[in-house]
mmCIF file of C-alpha atoms in Angstrom:
data_model
loop_
_atom_site.group_PDB
_atom_site.id
_atom_site.type_symbol
_atom_site.label_atom_id
_atom_site.label_comp_id
_atom_site.label_asym_id
_atom_site.label_seq_id
_atom_site.Cartn_x
_atom_site.Cartn_y
_atom_site.Cartn_z
ATOM 1 C CA UNK G 1476 18.500 -49.593 -45.802
ATOM 2 C CA UNK G 1477 20.794 -46.641 -46.541
ATOM 3 C CA UNK G 1478 19.636 -44.285 -49.292
ATOM 4 C CA UNK G 1479 22.966 -42.563 -49.977
ATOM 5 C CA UNK G 1480 26.035 -44.405 -48.787
ATOM 6 C CA UNK G 1481 29.633 -43.320 -49.063
ATOM 7 C CA UNK G 1482 32.836 -45.081 -48.119
ATOM 8 C CA UNK G 1483 35.056 -44.781 -46.270
ATOM 9 C CA UNK G 1484 33.689 -42.780 -43.355
ATOM 10 C CA UNK G 1485 37.171 -41.799 -42.207
ATOM 11 C CA UNK G 1486 40.302 -41.459 -44.304
ATOM 12 C CA UNK G 1487 43.724 -40.460 -43.008
ATOM 13 C CA UNK G 1488 46.498 -40.170 -45.553
ATOM 14 C CA UNK G 1489 49.802 -38.465 -46.218
ATOM 15 C CA UNK G 1490 50.406 -35.461 -48.414
ATOM 16 C CA UNK G 1491 51.021 -36.334 -52.018
ATOM 17 C CA UNK G 1492 48.965 -39.530 -51.984
ATOM 18 C CA UNK G 1493 46.048 -40.280 -54.292
ATOM 19 C CA UNK G 1494 42.770 -41.402 -52.746
ATOM 20 C CA UNK G 1495 39.181 -42.159 -53.740
ATOM 21 C CA UNK G 1496 35.837 -41.835 -52.014
ATOM 22 C CA UNK G 1497 32.944 -43.920 -53.290
ATOM 23 C CA UNK G 1498 29.256 -43.016 -53.294
ATOM 24 C CA UNK G 1499 26.156 -44.974 -54.177
ATOM 25 C CA UNK G 1500 22.468 -44.073 -54.024
ATOM 26 C CA UNK G 1501 19.489 -46.412 -54.227
ATOM 27 C CA UNK G 1502 16.829 -43.717 -54.544
ATOM 28 C CA UNK G 1503 16.647 -43.798 -58.327
ATOM 29 C CA UNK G 1504 17.673 -40.135 -58.532
ATOM 30 C CA UNK G 1505 19.075 -38.723 -61.736
ATOM 31 C CA UNK G 1506 21.418 -36.210 -60.157
ATOM 32 C CA UNK G 1507 24.313 -36.710 -57.770
ATOM 33 C CA UNK G 1508 26.584 -34.216 -56.057
ATOM 34 C CA UNK G 1509 29.756 -33.813 -54.066
ATOM 35 C CA UNK G 1510 29.832 -31.180 -51.332
ATOM 36 C CA UNK G 1511 32.742 -30.144 -49.140
ATOM 37 C CA UNK G 1512 32.464 -28.925 -45.555
ATOM 38 C CA UNK G 1513 35.600 -27.083 -44.551
ATOM 39 C CA UNK G 1514 37.039 -26.340 -41.129
ATOM 40 C CA UNK G 1515 34.763 -23.302 -40.802
ATOM 41 C CA UNK G 1516 31.763 -25.596 -41.329
ATOM 42 C CA UNK G 1517 30.751 -24.064 -44.658
ATOM 43 C CA UNK G 1518 29.097 -26.583 -46.974
ATOM 44 C CA UNK G 1519 29.884 -25.871 -50.607
ATOM 45 C CA UNK G 1520 29.038 -27.686 -53.786
ATOM 46 C CA UNK G 1521 31.932 -29.107 -55.752
ATOM 47 C CA UNK G 1522 30.352 -31.116 -58.572
ATOM 48 C CA UNK G 1523 26.980 -32.172 -59.895
ATOM 49 C CA UNK G 1524 26.277 -35.007 -62.326
ATOM 50 C CA UNK G 1525 23.019 -35.704 -64.104
ATOM 51 C CA UNK G 1526 22.727 -39.149 -65.668
ATOM 52 C CA UNK G 1527 26.520 -39.531 -65.744
ATOM 53 C CA UNK G 1528 27.013 -36.113 -67.322
ATOM 54 C CA UNK G 1529 28.910 -33.331 -65.519
ATOM 55 C CA UNK G 1530 26.561 -30.387 -64.917
ATOM 56 C CA UNK G 1531 28.266 -28.269 -62.263
ATOM 57 C CA UNK G 1532 31.982 -27.846 -61.627
ATOM 58 C CA UNK G 1533 32.559 -25.162 -59.028
ATOM 59 C CA UNK G 1534 36.140 -24.036 -59.692
ATOM 60 C CA UNK G 1535 37.573 -27.055 -57.959
ATOM 61 C CA UNK G 1536 41.284 -27.811 -58.544
ATOM 62 C CA UNK G 1537 41.736 -30.368 -61.299
ATOM 63 C CA UNK G 1538 43.363 -32.683 -58.756
ATOM 64 C CA UNK G 1539 39.760 -33.536 -57.939
ATOM 65 C CA UNK G 1540 38.134 -35.722 -60.545
ATOM 66 C CA UNK G 1541 34.624 -37.113 -60.170
ATOM 67 C CA UNK G 1542 33.676 -40.242 -62.047
ATOM 68 C CA UNK G 1543 30.152 -41.520 -62.595
ATOM 69 C CA UNK G 1544 30.082 -45.071 -64.014
ATOM 70 C CA UNK G 1545 26.272 -45.050 -63.871
ATOM 71 C CA UNK G 1546 23.603 -42.772 -62.474
ATOM 72 C CA UNK G 1547 23.592 -44.576 -59.110
ATOM 73 C CA UNK G 1548 27.301 -44.025 -58.452
ATOM 74 C CA UNK G 1549 29.505 -40.960 -58.199
ATOM 75 C CA UNK G 1550 33.056 -41.449 -57.006
ATOM 76 C CA UNK G 1551 35.568 -38.759 -56.144
ATOM 77 C CA UNK G 1552 39.248 -39.191 -56.916
ATOM 78 C CA UNK G 1553 41.774 -36.831 -55.424
ATOM 79 C CA UNK G 1554 45.354 -36.752 -56.682
ATOM 80 C CA UNK G 1555 48.417 -35.326 -54.949
ATOM 81 C CA UNK G 1556 46.613 -34.627 -51.698
ATOM 82 C CA UNK G 1557 47.417 -31.398 -49.875
ATOM 83 C CA UNK G 1558 46.948 -30.377 -46.238
ATOM 84 C CA UNK G 1559 44.195 -27.976 -47.302
ATOM 85 C CA UNK G 1560 42.144 -30.842 -48.686
ATOM 86 C CA UNK G 1561 41.367 -31.940 -45.132
ATOM 87 C CA UNK G 1562 37.599 -31.596 -44.778
ATOM 88 C CA UNK G 1563 34.386 -33.590 -44.638
ATOM 89 C CA UNK G 1564 33.115 -34.586 -48.070
ATOM 90 C CA UNK G 1565 29.428 -35.306 -48.559
ATOM 91 C CA UNK G 1566 27.805 -37.109 -51.429
ATOM 92 C CA UNK G 1567 24.160 -36.337 -52.208
ATOM 93 C CA UNK G 1568 21.464 -37.120 -54.743
ATOM 94 C CA UNK G 1569 18.186 -35.558 -55.837
ATOM 95 C CA UNK G 1570 15.548 -35.022 -58.485
ATOM 96 C CA UNK G 1571 16.345 -31.317 -59.004
ATOM 97 C CA UNK G 1572 13.086 -30.511 -60.755
ATOM 98 C CA UNK G 1573 10.846 -32.261 -58.266
ATOM 99 C CA UNK G 1574 9.351 -30.322 -55.386
ATOM 100 C CA UNK G 1575 11.860 -28.114 -53.647
ATOM 101 C CA UNK G 1576 14.721 -30.093 -55.166
ATOM 102 C CA UNK G 1577 15.812 -31.354 -51.783
ATOM 103 C CA UNK G 1578 18.948 -33.434 -51.836
ATOM 104 C CA UNK G 1579 19.559 -36.525 -49.735
ATOM 105 C CA UNK G 1580 23.012 -36.690 -48.197
ATOM 106 C CA UNK G 1581 25.358 -39.478 -47.247
ATOM 107 C CA UNK G 1582 26.955 -39.624 -43.811
ATOM 108 C CA UNK G 1583 30.128 -37.904 -44.972
ATOM 109 C CA UNK G 1584 33.779 -38.876 -45.317
ATOM 110 C CA UNK G 1585 36.191 -37.129 -42.994
ATOM 111 C CA UNK G 1586 39.454 -36.765 -44.880
ATOM 112 C CA UNK G 1587 42.566 -35.881 -42.889
ATOM 113 C CA UNK G 1588 45.764 -35.171 -44.774
ATOM 114 C CA UNK G 1589 48.905 -35.295 -42.634
ATOM 115 C CA UNK F 996 30.166 -13.662 -51.930
ATOM 116 C CA UNK F 997 28.053 -15.263 -49.238
ATOM 117 C CA UNK F 998 24.546 -15.321 -50.615
ATOM 118 C CA UNK F 999 22.936 -16.964 -47.587
ATOM 119 C CA UNK F 1000 23.774 -15.673 -44.121
ATOM 120 C CA UNK F 1001 22.938 -17.059 -40.731
ATOM 121 C CA UNK F 1002 24.308 -14.486 -38.358
ATOM 122 C CA UNK F 1003 23.724 -16.420 -35.149
ATOM 123 C CA UNK F 1004 26.219 -19.269 -34.835
ATOM 124 C CA UNK F 1005 24.403 -20.666 -31.818
ATOM 125 C CA UNK F 1006 21.081 -20.532 -29.989
ATOM 126 C CA UNK F 1007 20.072 -21.993 -26.647
ATOM 127 C CA UNK F 1008 16.398 -22.570 -25.781
ATOM 128 C CA UNK F 1009 14.515 -24.205 -22.953
ATOM 129 C CA UNK F 1010 12.514 -27.334 -23.738
ATOM 130 C CA UNK F 1011 8.891 -26.502 -24.573
ATOM 131 C CA UNK F 1012 9.709 -22.951 -25.694
ATOM 132 C CA UNK F 1013 9.878 -21.616 -29.213
ATOM 133 C CA UNK F 1014 13.125 -21.708 -31.204
ATOM 134 C CA UNK F 1015 13.528 -19.077 -33.912
ATOM 135 C CA UNK F 1016 16.373 -19.456 -36.374
ATOM 136 C CA UNK F 1017 17.026 -16.607 -38.752
ATOM 137 C CA UNK F 1018 18.461 -16.356 -42.227
ATOM 138 C CA UNK F 1019 19.162 -13.475 -44.618
ATOM 139 C CA UNK F 1020 19.918 -13.633 -48.297
ATOM 140 C CA UNK F 1021 21.310 -11.233 -50.854
ATOM 141 C CA UNK F 1022 20.418 -12.570 -54.299
ATOM 142 C CA UNK F 1023 16.665 -12.657 -54.949
ATOM 143 C CA UNK F 1024 16.926 -15.300 -57.654
ATOM 144 C CA UNK F 1025 15.788 -18.581 -56.202
ATOM 145 C CA UNK F 1026 13.183 -21.270 -56.556
ATOM 146 C CA UNK F 1027 12.995 -22.532 -53.031
ATOM 147 C CA UNK F 1028 14.586 -22.108 -49.671
ATOM 148 C CA UNK F 1029 15.164 -25.243 -47.646
ATOM 149 C CA UNK F 1030 16.137 -25.913 -44.061
ATOM 150 C CA UNK F 1031 18.423 -28.807 -43.273
ATOM 151 C CA UNK F 1032 19.196 -30.297 -39.887
ATOM 152 C CA UNK F 1033 22.541 -31.897 -39.126
ATOM 153 C CA UNK F 1034 23.635 -34.058 -36.213
ATOM 154 C CA UNK F 1035 27.357 -34.598 -35.509
ATOM 155 C CA UNK F 1036 29.020 -37.220 -37.730
ATOM 156 C CA UNK F 1037 25.948 -37.448 -39.951
ATOM 157 C CA UNK F 1038 24.932 -35.879 -43.229
ATOM 158 C CA UNK F 1039 22.400 -33.042 -43.402
ATOM 159 C CA UNK F 1040 18.758 -34.143 -43.527
ATOM 160 C CA UNK F 1041 16.004 -32.158 -45.200
ATOM 161 C CA UNK F 1042 13.530 -30.585 -42.795
ATOM 162 C CA UNK F 1043 11.180 -28.167 -44.543
ATOM 163 C CA UNK F 1044 11.086 -25.901 -47.583
ATOM 164 C CA UNK F 1045 9.311 -22.814 -48.853
ATOM 165 C CA UNK F 1046 8.598 -21.771 -52.407
ATOM 166 C CA UNK F 1047 9.515 -18.304 -53.636
ATOM 167 C CA UNK F 1048 5.813 -17.592 -54.213
ATOM 168 C CA UNK F 1049 4.729 -18.305 -50.636
ATOM 169 C CA UNK F 1050 5.328 -16.522 -47.355
ATOM 170 C CA UNK F 1051 4.695 -19.382 -44.953
ATOM 171 C CA UNK F 1052 4.929 -23.152 -44.846
ATOM 172 C CA UNK F 1053 4.051 -25.288 -41.861
ATOM 173 C CA UNK F 1054 4.815 -28.922 -41.096
ATOM 174 C CA UNK F 1055 3.967 -30.090 -37.612
ATOM 175 C CA UNK F 1056 6.141 -28.272 -35.095
ATOM 176 C CA UNK F 1057 8.127 -26.552 -37.849
ATOM 177 C CA UNK F 1058 7.099 -23.372 -39.657
ATOM 178 C CA UNK F 1059 9.149 -21.381 -42.107
ATOM 179 C CA UNK F 1060 8.368 -17.735 -42.850
ATOM 180 C CA UNK F 1061 9.619 -15.876 -45.903
ATOM 181 C CA UNK F 1062 9.772 -12.079 -46.105
ATOM 182 C CA UNK F 1063 10.880 -11.275 -49.641
ATOM 183 C CA UNK F 1064 10.933 -7.506 -49.183
ATOM 184 C CA UNK F 1065 13.370 -7.896 -46.289
ATOM 185 C CA UNK F 1066 15.198 -10.832 -47.928
ATOM 186 C CA UNK F 1067 14.766 -12.690 -44.698
ATOM 187 C CA UNK F 1068 13.404 -16.022 -43.622
ATOM 188 C CA UNK F 1069 13.029 -17.752 -40.301
ATOM 189 C CA UNK F 1070 12.400 -21.238 -39.004
ATOM 190 C CA UNK F 1071 10.153 -21.582 -35.955
ATOM 191 C CA UNK F 1072 10.163 -24.741 -33.888
ATOM 192 C CA UNK F 1073 7.445 -24.996 -31.280
ATOM 193 C CA UNK F 1074 7.505 -26.618 -28.856
ATOM 194 C CA UNK F 1075 11.256 -27.241 -28.884
ATOM 195 C CA UNK F 1076 12.446 -30.669 -27.790
ATOM 196 C CA UNK F 1077 15.914 -31.870 -26.692
ATOM 197 C CA UNK F 1078 16.058 -34.039 -29.853
ATOM 198 C CA UNK F 1079 15.929 -30.846 -31.914
ATOM 199 C CA UNK F 1080 19.456 -30.016 -30.742
ATOM 200 C CA UNK F 1081 21.488 -29.944 -33.960
ATOM 201 C CA UNK F 1082 22.982 -27.569 -36.506
ATOM 202 C CA UNK F 1083 20.396 -26.001 -38.800
ATOM 203 C CA UNK F 1084 21.340 -24.838 -42.267
ATOM 204 C CA UNK F 1085 19.360 -22.334 -44.269
ATOM 205 C CA UNK F 1086 19.753 -23.367 -47.901
ATOM 206 C CA UNK F 1087 18.824 -21.760 -51.187
ATOM 207 C CA UNK F 1088 17.958 -23.806 -54.244
ATOM 208 C CA UNK F 1089 19.153 -21.817 -57.199
ATOM 209 C CA UNK F 1090 18.662 -23.720 -60.426
ATOM 210 C CA UNK F 1091 19.322 -27.076 -58.801
ATOM 211 C CA UNK F 1092 22.380 -25.920 -56.885
ATOM 212 C CA UNK F 1093 22.037 -25.815 -53.107
ATOM 213 C CA UNK F 1094 23.730 -22.823 -51.491
ATOM 214 C CA UNK F 1095 24.158 -23.248 -47.737
ATOM 215 C CA UNK F 1096 24.356 -20.717 -44.962
ATOM 216 C CA UNK F 1097 27.005 -21.267 -42.314
ATOM 217 C CA UNK F 1098 24.571 -22.897 -39.911
ATOM 218 C CA UNK F 1099 23.148 -22.190 -36.462
ATOM 219 C CA UNK F 1100 23.756 -24.653 -33.659
ATOM 220 C CA UNK F 1101 20.571 -25.084 -31.642
ATOM 221 C CA UNK F 1102 20.749 -26.435 -28.124
ATOM 222 C CA UNK F 1103 17.469 -27.321 -26.430
ATOM 223 C CA UNK F 1104 17.895 -27.754 -22.693
ATOM 224 C CA UNK F 1105 15.594 -29.996 -20.642
#
């Protein structure tokens, strides 16, 4: 019974294409995130949504557009894909004000732009 | 500006011995530090945390120490087991935003 699930797990696409990654959480959390792990293995936050409202936008190119239809879903749309967008993208969710604010992560989507 | 630094990219330890993973930080504003563990092709999983007002937190084989004057924390795993082999991320919770270090790959050899 997966807590945070994202699809697809692997995505290979050509430069210039538009693609989406979907994320769903069944933990009842109010806040969802997108993180990016680049080729140097750094994990960095991209976006944070709380109850469908954008809270954090970390200077991500506007080709990346998150969409939260409800608090259990946060999808990531990427337009005009570039080679540098190749990375692993992780969705996560949490109750930020509860305990240490630990986030629960999905398994990741490995995006390869060719 | 890398606020959380893990200067050892890898660490190899014999099974049964202690593993010590280190982490330094620059900005003293935080609520908690967290340690995450990550296996290949999986997402990070939460391991243990420490509040900014404490200097030690223990959970089974895992203990995290916080030295605020040195801006340093460490994760101790004892005894280490082969299943502990993974990448460990030191992570700062700053106002709900998780800031990750670059990770240390731990290898526990039987």
